[in-house]
PDB file of C-alpha atoms in Angstrom:
ATOM      1  CA  MET R 165     -37.469 -12.341  22.097  1.00 76.00           C
ATOM      2  CA  THR R 166     -35.626 -13.133  18.892  1.00 83.00           C
ATOM      3  CA  PHE R 167     -32.803 -15.609  18.733  1.00 82.00           C
ATOM      4  CA  GLU R 168     -30.232 -12.821  18.374  1.00 83.00           C
ATOM      5  CA  GLN R 169     -31.463 -11.248  21.584  1.00 87.00           C
ATOM      6  CA  ILE R 170     -31.155 -14.514  23.448  1.00 89.00           C
ATOM      7  CA  LEU R 171     -27.629 -14.970  22.089  1.00 89.00           C
ATOM      8  CA  PHE R 172     -26.706 -11.436  23.070  1.00 91.00           C
ATOM      9  CA  ILE R 173     -27.982 -11.904  26.604  1.00 93.00           C
ATOM     10  CA  LEU R 174     -26.127 -15.200  26.897  1.00 92.00           C
ATOM     11  CA  PHE R 175     -22.781 -13.820  25.699  1.00 93.00           C
ATOM     12  CA  ALA R 176     -23.149 -10.536  27.567  1.00 95.00           C
ATOM     13  CA  GLY R 177     -23.913 -12.530  30.703  1.00 95.00           C
ATOM     14  CA  ILE R 178     -20.713 -14.500  30.216  1.00 94.00           C
ATOM     15  CA  VAL R 179     -18.738 -11.272  29.766  1.00 96.00           C
ATOM     16  CA  VAL R 180     -20.219  -9.540  32.820  1.00 95.00           C
ATOM     17  CA  GLY R 181     -20.044 -12.681  34.945  1.00 95.00           C
ATOM     18  CA  GLY R 182     -16.410 -13.225  34.043  1.00 95.00           C
ATOM     19  CA  ALA R 183     -15.571  -9.606  34.779  1.00 94.00           C
ATOM     20  CA  ALA R 184     -17.286  -9.771  38.177  1.00 93.00           C
ATOM     21  CA  SER R 185     -15.464 -12.983  38.927  1.00 92.00           C
ATOM     22  CA  VAL R 186     -12.135 -11.286  38.178  1.00 92.00           C
ATOM     23  CA  LEU R 187     -12.827  -8.847  40.989  1.00 87.00           C
ATOM     24  CA  LEU R 188     -14.298 -11.271  43.473  1.00 86.00           C
ATOM     25  CA  GLN R 189     -11.817 -14.128  43.322  1.00 86.00           C
ATOM     26  CA  ARG R 190      -9.269 -14.478  46.044  1.00 82.00           C
ATOM     27  CA  ASN R 191      -6.664 -16.433  44.110  1.00 85.00           C
ATOM     28  CA  PRO R 192      -5.097 -14.227  41.390  1.00 87.00           C
ATOM     29  CA  LEU R 193      -4.810 -17.157  38.983  1.00 89.00           C
ATOM     30  CA  TYR R 194      -8.566 -17.697  39.193  1.00 91.00           C
ATOM     31  CA  SER R 195      -8.986 -14.026  38.329  1.00 91.00           C
ATOM     32  CA  ALA R 196      -6.824 -14.542  35.252  1.00 93.00           C
ATOM     33  CA  PHE R 197      -8.926 -17.538  34.170  1.00 94.00           C
ATOM     34  CA  SER R 198     -12.120 -15.538  34.642  1.00 95.00           C
ATOM     35  CA  LEU R 199     -10.635 -12.866  32.417  1.00 95.00           C
ATOM     36  CA  ILE R 200     -10.067 -15.529  29.750  1.00 95.00           C
ATOM     37  CA  THR R 201     -13.746 -16.430  29.996  1.00 94.00           C
ATOM     38  CA  THR R 202     -14.618 -12.748  29.524  1.00 95.00           C
ATOM     39  CA  PHE R 203     -12.503 -12.602  26.375  1.00 95.00           C
ATOM     40  CA  VAL R 204     -14.134 -15.705  24.939  1.00 93.00           C
ATOM     41  CA  GLY R 205     -17.550 -14.147  25.563  1.00 94.00           C
ATOM     42  CA  LEU R 206     -16.382 -10.957  23.844  1.00 95.00           C
ATOM     43  CA  ALA R 207     -15.152 -12.964  20.854  1.00 93.00           C
ATOM     44  CA  CYS R 208     -18.599 -14.582  20.558  1.00 91.00           C
ATOM     45  CA  LEU R 209     -20.156 -11.095  20.620  1.00 92.00           C
ATOM     46  CA  TYR R 210     -17.846 -10.005  17.804  1.00 91.00           C
ATOM     47  CA  VAL R 211     -18.957 -12.973  15.720  1.00 88.00           C
ATOM     48  CA  THR R 212     -22.618 -12.055  16.207  1.00 87.00           C
ATOM     49  CA  LEU R 213     -21.712  -8.565  14.920  1.00 83.00           C
ATOM     50  CA  LYS R 214     -20.287 -10.143  11.736  1.00 82.00           C
ATOM     51  CA  ALA R 215     -16.662  -9.385  12.647  1.00 84.00           C
ATOM     52  CA  GLN R 216     -15.411 -12.922  12.446  1.00 85.00           C
ATOM     53  CA  PHE R 217     -11.730 -12.189  11.969  1.00 89.00           C
ATOM     54  CA  LEU R 218     -11.734  -9.871  14.971  1.00 89.00           C
ATOM     55  CA  GLY R 219     -13.368 -12.565  17.076  1.00 91.00           C
ATOM     56  CA  VAL R 220     -10.794 -15.179  16.181  1.00 90.00           C
ATOM     57  CA  VAL R 221      -7.888 -12.748  16.582  1.00 92.00           C
ATOM     58  CA  GLN R 222      -9.330 -11.774  19.963  1.00 92.00           C
ATOM     59  CA  ILE R 223      -9.057 -15.363  21.137  1.00 92.00           C
ATOM     60  CA  VAL R 224      -5.650 -15.988  19.598  1.00 91.00           C
ATOM     61  CA  VAL R 225      -4.013 -12.741  20.685  1.00 91.00           C
ATOM     62  CA  TYR R 226      -5.889 -11.705  23.815  1.00 90.00           C
ATOM     63  CA  ALA R 227      -6.852 -14.974  25.439  1.00 90.00           C
ATOM     64  CA  GLY R 228      -3.877 -16.846  24.045  1.00 89.00           C
ATOM     65  CA  ALA R 229      -0.959 -14.460  24.249  1.00 90.00           C
ATOM     66  CA  ILE R 230      -1.764 -11.575  26.576  1.00 91.00           C
ATOM     67  CA  MET R 231      -3.351 -13.707  29.267  1.00 92.00           C
ATOM     68  CA  MET R 232      -0.336 -15.986  29.059  1.00 91.00           C
ATOM     69  CA  LEU R 233       1.803 -12.957  29.922  1.00 89.00           C
ATOM     70  CA  PHE R 234      -0.530 -12.150  32.802  1.00 91.00           C
ATOM     71  CA  VAL R 235      -0.188 -15.660  34.194  1.00 89.00           C
ATOM     72  CA  PHE R 236       3.587 -15.478  33.777  1.00 86.00           C
ATOM     73  CA  VAL R 237       3.721 -12.245  35.738  1.00 85.00           C
ATOM     74  CA  ILE R 238       1.549 -13.729  38.492  1.00 85.00           C
ATOM     75  CA  MET R 239       3.870 -16.691  38.698  1.00 81.00           C
ATOM     76  CA  LEU R 240       6.999 -14.510  38.521  1.00 78.00           C
ATOM     77  CA  LEU R 241       5.852 -12.265  41.340  1.00 77.00           C
ATOM     78  CA  ASN R 242       4.757 -15.283  43.390  1.00 71.00           C
ATOM     79  CA  ILE R 243       1.505 -13.641  44.386  1.00 69.00           C
ATOM     80  CA  ARG R 244      -0.319 -15.529  47.079  1.00 68.00           C
ATOM     81  CA  ASP R 245      -3.989 -15.609  47.913  1.00 67.00           C
ATOM     82  CA  GLU R 246      -5.141 -12.326  49.367  1.00 63.00           C
ATOM     83  CA  ASP R 247      -5.321 -12.298  53.083  1.00 59.00           C
ATOM     84  CA  THR R 248      -8.130 -10.328  54.633  1.00 54.00           C
ATOM     85  CA  ALA R 249      -6.136  -7.688  56.471  1.00 57.00           C
ATOM     86  CA  VAL R 250      -8.020  -4.552  57.407  1.00 57.00           C
ATOM     87  CA  ASP R 251      -7.239  -1.773  54.972  1.00 65.00           C
ATOM     88  CA  PRO R 252      -6.555   1.606  56.671  1.00 67.00           C
ATOM     89  CA  ASN R 253      -8.105   3.404  53.697  1.00 72.00           C
ATOM     90  CA  ARG R 254     -11.356   1.559  54.158  1.00 74.00           C
ATOM     91  CA  PHE R 255     -13.531   4.646  53.845  1.00 78.00           C
ATOM     92  CA  LEU R 256     -12.593   4.995  50.185  1.00 78.00           C
ATOM     93  CA  VAL R 257     -14.738   1.957  49.482  1.00 76.00           C
ATOM     94  CA  TYR R 258     -17.851   3.972  50.277  1.00 82.00           C
ATOM     95  CA  LEU R 259     -16.793   6.558  47.711  1.00 84.00           C
ATOM     96  CA  THR R 260     -17.191   3.983  44.968  1.00 84.00           C
ATOM     97  CA  ILE R 261     -20.967   3.777  45.306  1.00 86.00           C
ATOM     98  CA  PRO R 262     -21.799   7.328  44.126  1.00 89.00           C
ATOM     99  CA  LEU R 263     -18.998   7.239  41.550  1.00 91.00           C
ATOM    100  CA  GLY R 264     -20.268   3.940  40.221  1.00 91.00           C
ATOM    101  CA  ALA R 265     -23.783   5.323  40.030  1.00 93.00           C
ATOM    102  CA  ILE R 266     -22.560   8.345  38.044  1.00 94.00           C
ATOM    103  CA  LEU R 267     -20.650   6.079  35.665  1.00 94.00           C
ATOM    104  CA  LEU R 268     -23.669   3.839  35.209  1.00 93.00           C
ATOM    105  CA  GLY R 269     -25.889   6.847  34.508  1.00 93.00           C
ATOM    106  CA  ALA R 270     -23.471   8.163  31.912  1.00 93.00           C
ATOM    107  CA  LEU R 271     -23.264   4.750  30.215  1.00 91.00           C
ATOM    108  CA  LEU R 272     -27.060   4.381  30.099  1.00 90.00           C
ATOM    109  CA  TYR R 273     -27.397   7.862  28.627  1.00 90.00           C
ATOM    110  CA  VAL R 274     -24.881   7.126  25.888  1.00 88.00           C
ATOM    111  CA  VAL R 275     -26.459   3.749  25.088  1.00 84.00           C
ATOM    112  CA  THR R 276     -29.904   5.262  24.580  1.00 84.00           C
ATOM    113  CA  LYS R 277     -28.533   8.031  22.377  1.00 83.00           C
ATOM    114  CA  VAL R 278     -26.313   6.026  20.061  1.00 79.00           C
ATOM    115  CA  ASN R 279     -27.488   5.024  16.583  1.00 72.00           C
ATOM    116  CA  LEU R 280     -27.496   1.250  16.487  1.00 68.00           C
ATOM    117  CA  ALA R 281     -27.057   0.633  12.772  1.00 67.00           C
ATOM    118  CA  GLN R 282     -26.788  -2.999  11.813  1.00 64.00           C
ATOM    119  CA  PRO R 283     -23.622  -4.023   9.996  1.00 59.00           C
ATOM    120  CA  THR R 284     -24.517  -4.001   6.312  1.00 61.00           C
ATOM    121  CA  GLY R 285     -24.015  -6.932   4.053  1.00 60.00           C
ATOM    122  CA  ASP R 286     -22.080 -10.079   4.585  1.00 60.00           C
ATOM    123  CA  GLU R 287     -18.633  -8.855   3.638  1.00 58.00           C
ATOM    124  CA  GLY R 288     -18.142  -6.438   6.497  1.00 60.00           C
ATOM    125  CA  GLY R 289     -15.595  -8.170   8.618  1.00 61.00           C
ATOM    126  CA  THR R 290     -14.604 -11.120   6.544  1.00 77.00           C
ATOM    127  CA  VAL R 291     -10.942 -11.970   6.315  1.00 82.00           C
ATOM    128  CA  GLU R 292     -10.805 -11.187   2.590  1.00 83.00           C
ATOM    129  CA  ARG R 293     -12.147  -7.675   3.116  1.00 83.00           C
ATOM    130  CA  ILE R 294      -9.761  -7.029   5.952  1.00 84.00           C
ATOM    131  CA  GLY R 295      -6.854  -8.353   3.910  1.00 85.00           C
ATOM    132  CA  THR R 296      -7.690  -6.179   0.928  1.00 86.00           C
ATOM    133  CA  ASN R 297      -8.184  -3.093   3.055  1.00 84.00           C
ATOM    134  CA  LEU R 298      -5.081  -3.742   5.076  1.00 83.00           C
ATOM    135  CA  LEU R 299      -2.895  -3.910   1.996  1.00 85.00           C
ATOM    136  CA  THR R 300      -4.436  -1.135  -0.112  1.00 86.00           C
ATOM    137  CA  LYS R 301      -6.191   1.514   1.899  1.00 87.00           C
ATOM    138  CA  TYR R 302      -4.394   1.129   5.219  1.00 89.00           C
ATOM    139  CA  LEU R 303      -0.970   0.260   3.944  1.00 89.00           C
ATOM    140  CA  LEU R 304       0.960   2.861   5.941  1.00 91.00           C
ATOM    141  CA  PRO R 305      -0.485   1.778   9.330  1.00 91.00           C
ATOM    142  CA  PHE R 306       0.240  -1.794   8.322  1.00 90.00           C
ATOM    143  CA  GLU R 307       3.904  -1.095   7.685  1.00 90.00           C
ATOM    144  CA  ALA R 308       4.087   1.101  10.775  1.00 92.00           C
ATOM    145  CA  THR R 309       2.778  -1.870  12.752  1.00 91.00           C
ATOM    146  CA  SER R 310       5.782  -3.893  11.697  1.00 91.00           C
ATOM    147  CA  VAL R 311       8.066  -1.158  13.050  1.00 93.00           C
ATOM    148  CA  LEU R 312       6.015  -1.172  16.247  1.00 93.00           C
ATOM    149  CA  ILE R 313       6.435  -4.922  16.609  1.00 92.00           C
ATOM    150  CA  LEU R 314      10.159  -4.528  15.996  1.00 93.00           C
ATOM    151  CA  MET R 315      10.300  -1.965  18.798  1.00 93.00           C
ATOM    152  CA  ALA R 316       8.484  -4.396  21.064  1.00 90.00           C
ATOM    153  CA  VAL R 317      11.026  -7.121  20.320  1.00 91.00           C
ATOM    154  CA  VAL R 318      14.001  -4.871  21.069  1.00 91.00           C
ATOM    155  CA  GLY R 319      12.403  -3.514  24.220  1.00 90.00           C
ATOM    156  CA  ALA R 320      11.456  -6.935  25.545  1.00 87.00           C
ATOM    157  CA  LEU R 321      14.947  -8.213  24.863  1.00 87.00           C
ATOM    158  CA  HIS R 322      16.538  -5.436  26.853  1.00 87.00           C
ATOM    159  CA  LEU R 323      14.124  -5.849  29.733  1.00 82.00           C
ATOM    160  CA  ALA R 324      14.127  -9.583  30.100  1.00 77.00           C
ATOM    161  CA  LYS R 325      17.514 -10.780  29.032  1.00 71.00           C
ATOM    162  CA  ARG R 326      20.030 -11.670  31.695  1.00 64.00           C
ATOM    163  CA  GLU R 327      23.401 -10.029  31.546  1.00 60.00           C
ATOM    164  CA  LYS R 328      26.154 -12.192  30.121  1.00 54.00           C
ATOM    165  CA  GLU R 329      28.427 -13.032  33.007  1.00 43.00           C
TER     166      GLU R 329
ATOM    167  CA  MET E 170     -24.794 -15.764   7.592  1.00 65.00           C
ATOM    168  CA  LEU E 171     -25.061 -15.889  11.342  1.00 73.00           C
ATOM    169  CA  ALA E 172     -26.854 -19.209  11.029  1.00 77.00           C
ATOM    170  CA  GLU E 173     -23.647 -20.750   9.725  1.00 82.00           C
ATOM    171  CA  TYR E 174     -22.165 -20.415  13.176  1.00 84.00           C
ATOM    172  CA  LEU E 175     -24.950 -22.400  14.793  1.00 86.00           C
ATOM    173  CA  PRO E 176     -22.949 -25.649  14.814  1.00 90.00           C
ATOM    174  CA  THR E 177     -20.114 -23.826  16.564  1.00 88.00           C
ATOM    175  CA  LEU E 178     -22.480 -22.488  19.186  1.00 87.00           C
ATOM    176  CA  LEU E 179     -23.984 -25.919  19.725  1.00 91.00           C
ATOM    177  CA  PHE E 180     -20.512 -27.358  20.053  1.00 92.00           C
ATOM    178  CA  LEU E 181     -19.602 -24.760  22.686  1.00 88.00           C
ATOM    179  CA  ILE E 182     -22.806 -25.344  24.634  1.00 90.00           C
ATOM    180  CA  VAL E 183     -22.489 -29.132  24.575  1.00 95.00           C
ATOM    181  CA  ALA E 184     -18.802 -29.038  25.556  1.00 94.00           C
ATOM    182  CA  THR E 185     -19.448 -26.640  28.427  1.00 91.00           C
ATOM    183  CA  GLY E 186     -22.475 -28.606  29.513  1.00 95.00           C
ATOM    184  CA  ILE E 187     -20.658 -31.927  29.573  1.00 96.00           C
ATOM    185  CA  GLY E 188     -17.779 -30.423  31.523  1.00 95.00           C
ATOM    186  CA  ILE E 189     -20.081 -28.862  34.097  1.00 94.00           C
ATOM    187  CA  ALA E 190     -22.215 -32.006  34.295  1.00 95.00           C
ATOM    188  CA  LEU E 191     -19.219 -34.215  34.998  1.00 95.00           C
ATOM    189  CA  ILE E 192     -18.044 -31.976  37.815  1.00 94.00           C
ATOM    190  CA  LEU E 193     -21.523 -31.651  39.321  1.00 94.00           C
ATOM    191  CA  ILE E 194     -22.235 -35.387  39.180  1.00 94.00           C
ATOM    192  CA  GLY E 195     -18.951 -36.108  40.899  1.00 91.00           C
ATOM    193  CA  ASN E 196     -19.770 -33.482  43.485  1.00 89.00           C
ATOM    194  CA  PHE E 197     -23.193 -34.880  44.323  1.00 91.00           C
ATOM    195  CA  LEU E 198     -22.634 -38.607  44.031  1.00 91.00           C
ATOM    196  CA  GLY E 199     -19.235 -38.877  45.672  1.00 84.00           C
ATOM    197  CA  PRO E 200     -18.819 -39.540  49.384  1.00 85.00           C
ATOM    198  CA  LYS E 201     -17.510 -36.640  51.435  1.00 84.00           C
ATOM    199  CA  ARG E 202     -15.316 -37.811  54.260  1.00 84.00           C
ATOM    200  CA  PRO E 203     -12.273 -35.524  54.300  1.00 82.00           C
ATOM    201  CA  SER E 204      -9.369 -36.138  56.600  1.00 82.00           C
ATOM    202  CA  PRO E 205      -6.190 -34.075  57.045  1.00 80.00           C
ATOM    203  CA  GLU E 206      -4.132 -36.688  55.277  1.00 76.00           C
ATOM    204  CA  LYS E 207      -6.476 -36.826  52.323  1.00 78.00           C
ATOM    205  CA  LEU E 208      -6.478 -33.062  51.972  1.00 77.00           C
ATOM    206  CA  SER E 209      -2.699 -32.621  51.957  1.00 75.00           C
ATOM    207  CA  PRO E 210      -0.979 -32.432  48.526  1.00 73.00           C
ATOM    208  CA  TYR E 211       0.474 -35.592  47.067  1.00 73.00           C
ATOM    209  CA  GLU E 212       4.268 -35.869  47.237  1.00 73.00           C
ATOM    210  CA  CYS E 213       5.001 -39.479  46.232  1.00 78.00           C
ATOM    211  CA  GLY E 214       4.571 -40.721  49.790  1.00 75.00           C
ATOM    212  CA  PHE E 215       6.625 -38.079  51.578  1.00 73.00           C
ATOM    213  CA  ASN E 216       5.357 -35.309  53.756  1.00 71.00           C
ATOM    214  CA  ALA E 217       5.761 -31.990  51.991  1.00 69.00           C
ATOM    215  CA  PHE E 218       8.752 -30.172  53.476  1.00 70.00           C
ATOM    216  CA  GLU E 219       9.060 -27.085  51.295  1.00 68.00           C
ATOM    217  CA  ASP E 220       6.840 -24.640  49.529  1.00 66.00           C
ATOM    218  CA  ALA E 221       6.179 -25.668  45.954  1.00 64.00           C
ATOM    219  CA  ARG E 222       6.894 -22.245  44.481  1.00 65.00           C
ATOM    220  CA  MET E 223      10.493 -21.566  43.656  1.00 69.00           C
ATOM    221  CA  GLN E 224      12.372 -18.694  42.072  1.00 70.00           C
ATOM    222  CA  PHE E 225      11.039 -18.239  38.597  1.00 70.00           C
ATOM    223  CA  ASP E 226      13.540 -18.020  35.764  1.00 76.00           C
ATOM    224  CA  VAL E 227      13.060 -14.949  33.583  1.00 77.00           C
ATOM    225  CA  ARG E 228      14.106 -16.837  30.445  1.00 81.00           C
ATOM    226  CA  TYR E 229      10.620 -18.366  30.337  1.00 83.00           C
ATOM    227  CA  TYR E 230       9.131 -14.899  30.183  1.00 83.00           C
ATOM    228  CA  LEU E 231      11.450 -13.940  27.346  1.00 85.00           C
ATOM    229  CA  ILE E 232      10.367 -17.005  25.376  1.00 86.00           C
ATOM    230  CA  ALA E 233       6.737 -16.088  25.996  1.00 88.00           C
ATOM    231  CA  ILE E 234       7.267 -12.525  24.759  1.00 88.00           C
ATOM    232  CA  LEU E 235       9.039 -13.697  21.618  1.00 89.00           C
ATOM    233  CA  PHE E 236       6.206 -16.122  20.968  1.00 91.00           C
ATOM    234  CA  ILE E 237       3.632 -13.348  21.252  1.00 91.00           C
ATOM    235  CA  VAL E 238       5.505 -11.055  18.897  1.00 90.00           C
ATOM    236  CA  PHE E 239       5.795 -13.626  16.155  1.00 91.00           C
ATOM    237  CA  ASP E 240       2.224 -14.778  16.759  1.00 92.00           C
ATOM    238  CA  LEU E 241       1.050 -11.235  16.033  1.00 91.00           C
ATOM    239  CA  GLU E 242       3.130 -11.250  12.886  1.00 91.00           C
ATOM    240  CA  ILE E 243       1.404 -14.461  11.784  1.00 91.00           C
ATOM    241  CA  ALA E 244      -1.990 -12.916  12.563  1.00 91.00           C
ATOM    242  CA  PHE E 245      -1.144 -10.235  10.004  1.00 90.00           C
ATOM    243  CA  VAL E 246      -0.020 -12.772   7.427  1.00 91.00           C
ATOM    244  CA  TYR E 247      -3.373 -14.628   7.513  1.00 89.00           C
ATOM    245  CA  PRO E 248      -5.510 -11.962   5.765  1.00 89.00           C
ATOM    246  CA  TRP E 249      -2.782 -11.310   3.234  1.00 90.00           C
ATOM    247  CA  ALA E 250      -2.591 -14.999   2.362  1.00 89.00           C
ATOM    248  CA  LEU E 251      -6.285 -14.986   1.423  1.00 88.00           C
ATOM    249  CA  VAL E 252      -6.145 -12.007  -0.967  1.00 87.00           C
ATOM    250  CA  PHE E 253      -2.691 -12.756  -2.279  1.00 86.00           C
ATOM    251  CA  ARG E 254      -3.848 -13.559  -5.809  1.00 87.00           C
ATOM    252  CA  GLU E 255      -5.813 -10.349  -6.348  1.00 84.00           C
ATOM    253  CA  LEU E 256      -3.028  -8.092  -5.219  1.00 81.00           C
ATOM    254  CA  GLY E 257      -0.294  -9.537  -7.381  1.00 85.00           C
ATOM    255  CA  VAL E 258       3.296  -8.395  -7.162  1.00 89.00           C
ATOM    256  CA  PHE E 259       2.360  -5.226  -5.309  1.00 88.00           C
ATOM    257  CA  GLY E 260       0.938  -7.187  -2.405  1.00 88.00           C
ATOM    258  CA  LEU E 261       3.981  -9.430  -2.410  1.00 91.00           C
ATOM    259  CA  ILE E 262       6.306  -6.441  -2.082  1.00 91.00           C
ATOM    260  CA  GLU E 263       4.201  -4.944   0.701  1.00 90.00           C
ATOM    261  CA  MET E 264       4.199  -8.145   2.696  1.00 91.00           C
ATOM    262  CA  GLY E 265       7.881  -8.550   1.875  1.00 92.00           C
ATOM    263  CA  VAL E 266       8.646  -5.210   3.507  1.00 92.00           C
ATOM    264  CA  PHE E 267       6.607  -6.211   6.563  1.00 92.00           C
ATOM    265  CA  LEU E 268       8.337  -9.556   6.897  1.00 93.00           C
ATOM    266  CA  ALA E 269      11.775  -8.081   6.209  1.00 94.00           C
ATOM    267  CA  LEU E 270      11.419  -5.615   9.081  1.00 93.00           C
ATOM    268  CA  LEU E 271      10.423  -8.428  11.391  1.00 92.00           C
ATOM    269  CA  PHE E 272      13.204 -10.590  10.021  1.00 93.00           C
ATOM    270  CA  ILE E 273      15.618  -7.863  11.125  1.00 93.00           C
ATOM    271  CA  GLY E 274      14.113  -8.197  14.585  1.00 92.00           C
ATOM    272  CA  PHE E 275      14.628 -11.939  14.459  1.00 92.00           C
ATOM    273  CA  ILE E 276      18.281 -11.544  13.451  1.00 93.00           C
ATOM    274  CA  TYR E 277      18.743  -9.094  16.303  1.00 92.00           C
ATOM    275  CA  VAL E 278      17.255 -11.521  18.805  1.00 90.00           C
ATOM    276  CA  TRP E 279      19.424 -14.298  17.442  1.00 91.00           C
ATOM    277  CA  LYS E 280      22.658 -12.338  17.556  1.00 90.00           C
ATOM    278  CA  LYS E 281      21.949 -11.023  21.024  1.00 86.00           C
ATOM    279  CA  GLY E 282      21.871 -14.564  22.290  1.00 84.00           C
ATOM    280  CA  ALA E 283      18.279 -14.539  23.512  1.00 82.00           C
ATOM    281  CA  LEU E 284      17.644 -17.829  21.720  1.00 83.00           C
ATOM    282  CA  GLU E 285      20.324 -19.607  23.709  1.00 82.00           C
ATOM    283  CA  TRP E 286      19.025 -21.437  26.708  1.00 76.00           C
ATOM    284  CA  GLU E 287      22.218 -21.490  28.718  1.00 63.00           C
TER     285      GLU E 287
END
């Protein structure tokens, strides 16, 4: 049991535990906080895979910005704790067991077949490498991203702005 | 290289552990004698007469969205700032185009009045 394996089990446990907690919580805000825990665990996994910039950006963008939007929406819609009313489509729950088993089987098959090459060298995901690649090899996607962000700004403005009375 | 992150991991473990320990110690060592008055929310001495949740203003959501957009822009500026010297004028022009397009977005937001609070 090497140290990397222990770390992987620890972080993967945080990810899976957080994801399960998202489903099992009754209060929707607690679900959002569990999702934040999942993202932090994922960021730690990225760092163990030598993708440091991706790990930090995951926390800043995902856990910082996107989850903030989630919490805003929960507060905007004024969602209460779930009450335990009986669902008329209750039988669909029993359909999830065979479907979940099929999905799990497919995932296990793929995991045993994939080639787990270790990331080579130390400069794989460092910020300098990403910066150089972003501005030389992947320049067109980089500039297209700015247009995409511009579209997001215009769209958000039209959706969220109140009409001038 | 991974060993360089060991202090960060220790920091995370110690911080989480102290937080959990504080909550658990308070849970086990504190007396448990709840009463209806103790369990009701605190309202400066009054009895609560209304639900705490009120109509949420959508301007807060707009501020949040604008923050996210410009946060993503900053996340792109970080890698460029590190390799700025090697790329020279070419890199400056590239990042200039990126920032100019987003500056247009900022001008649009400004002129549309989304930065006004009232």
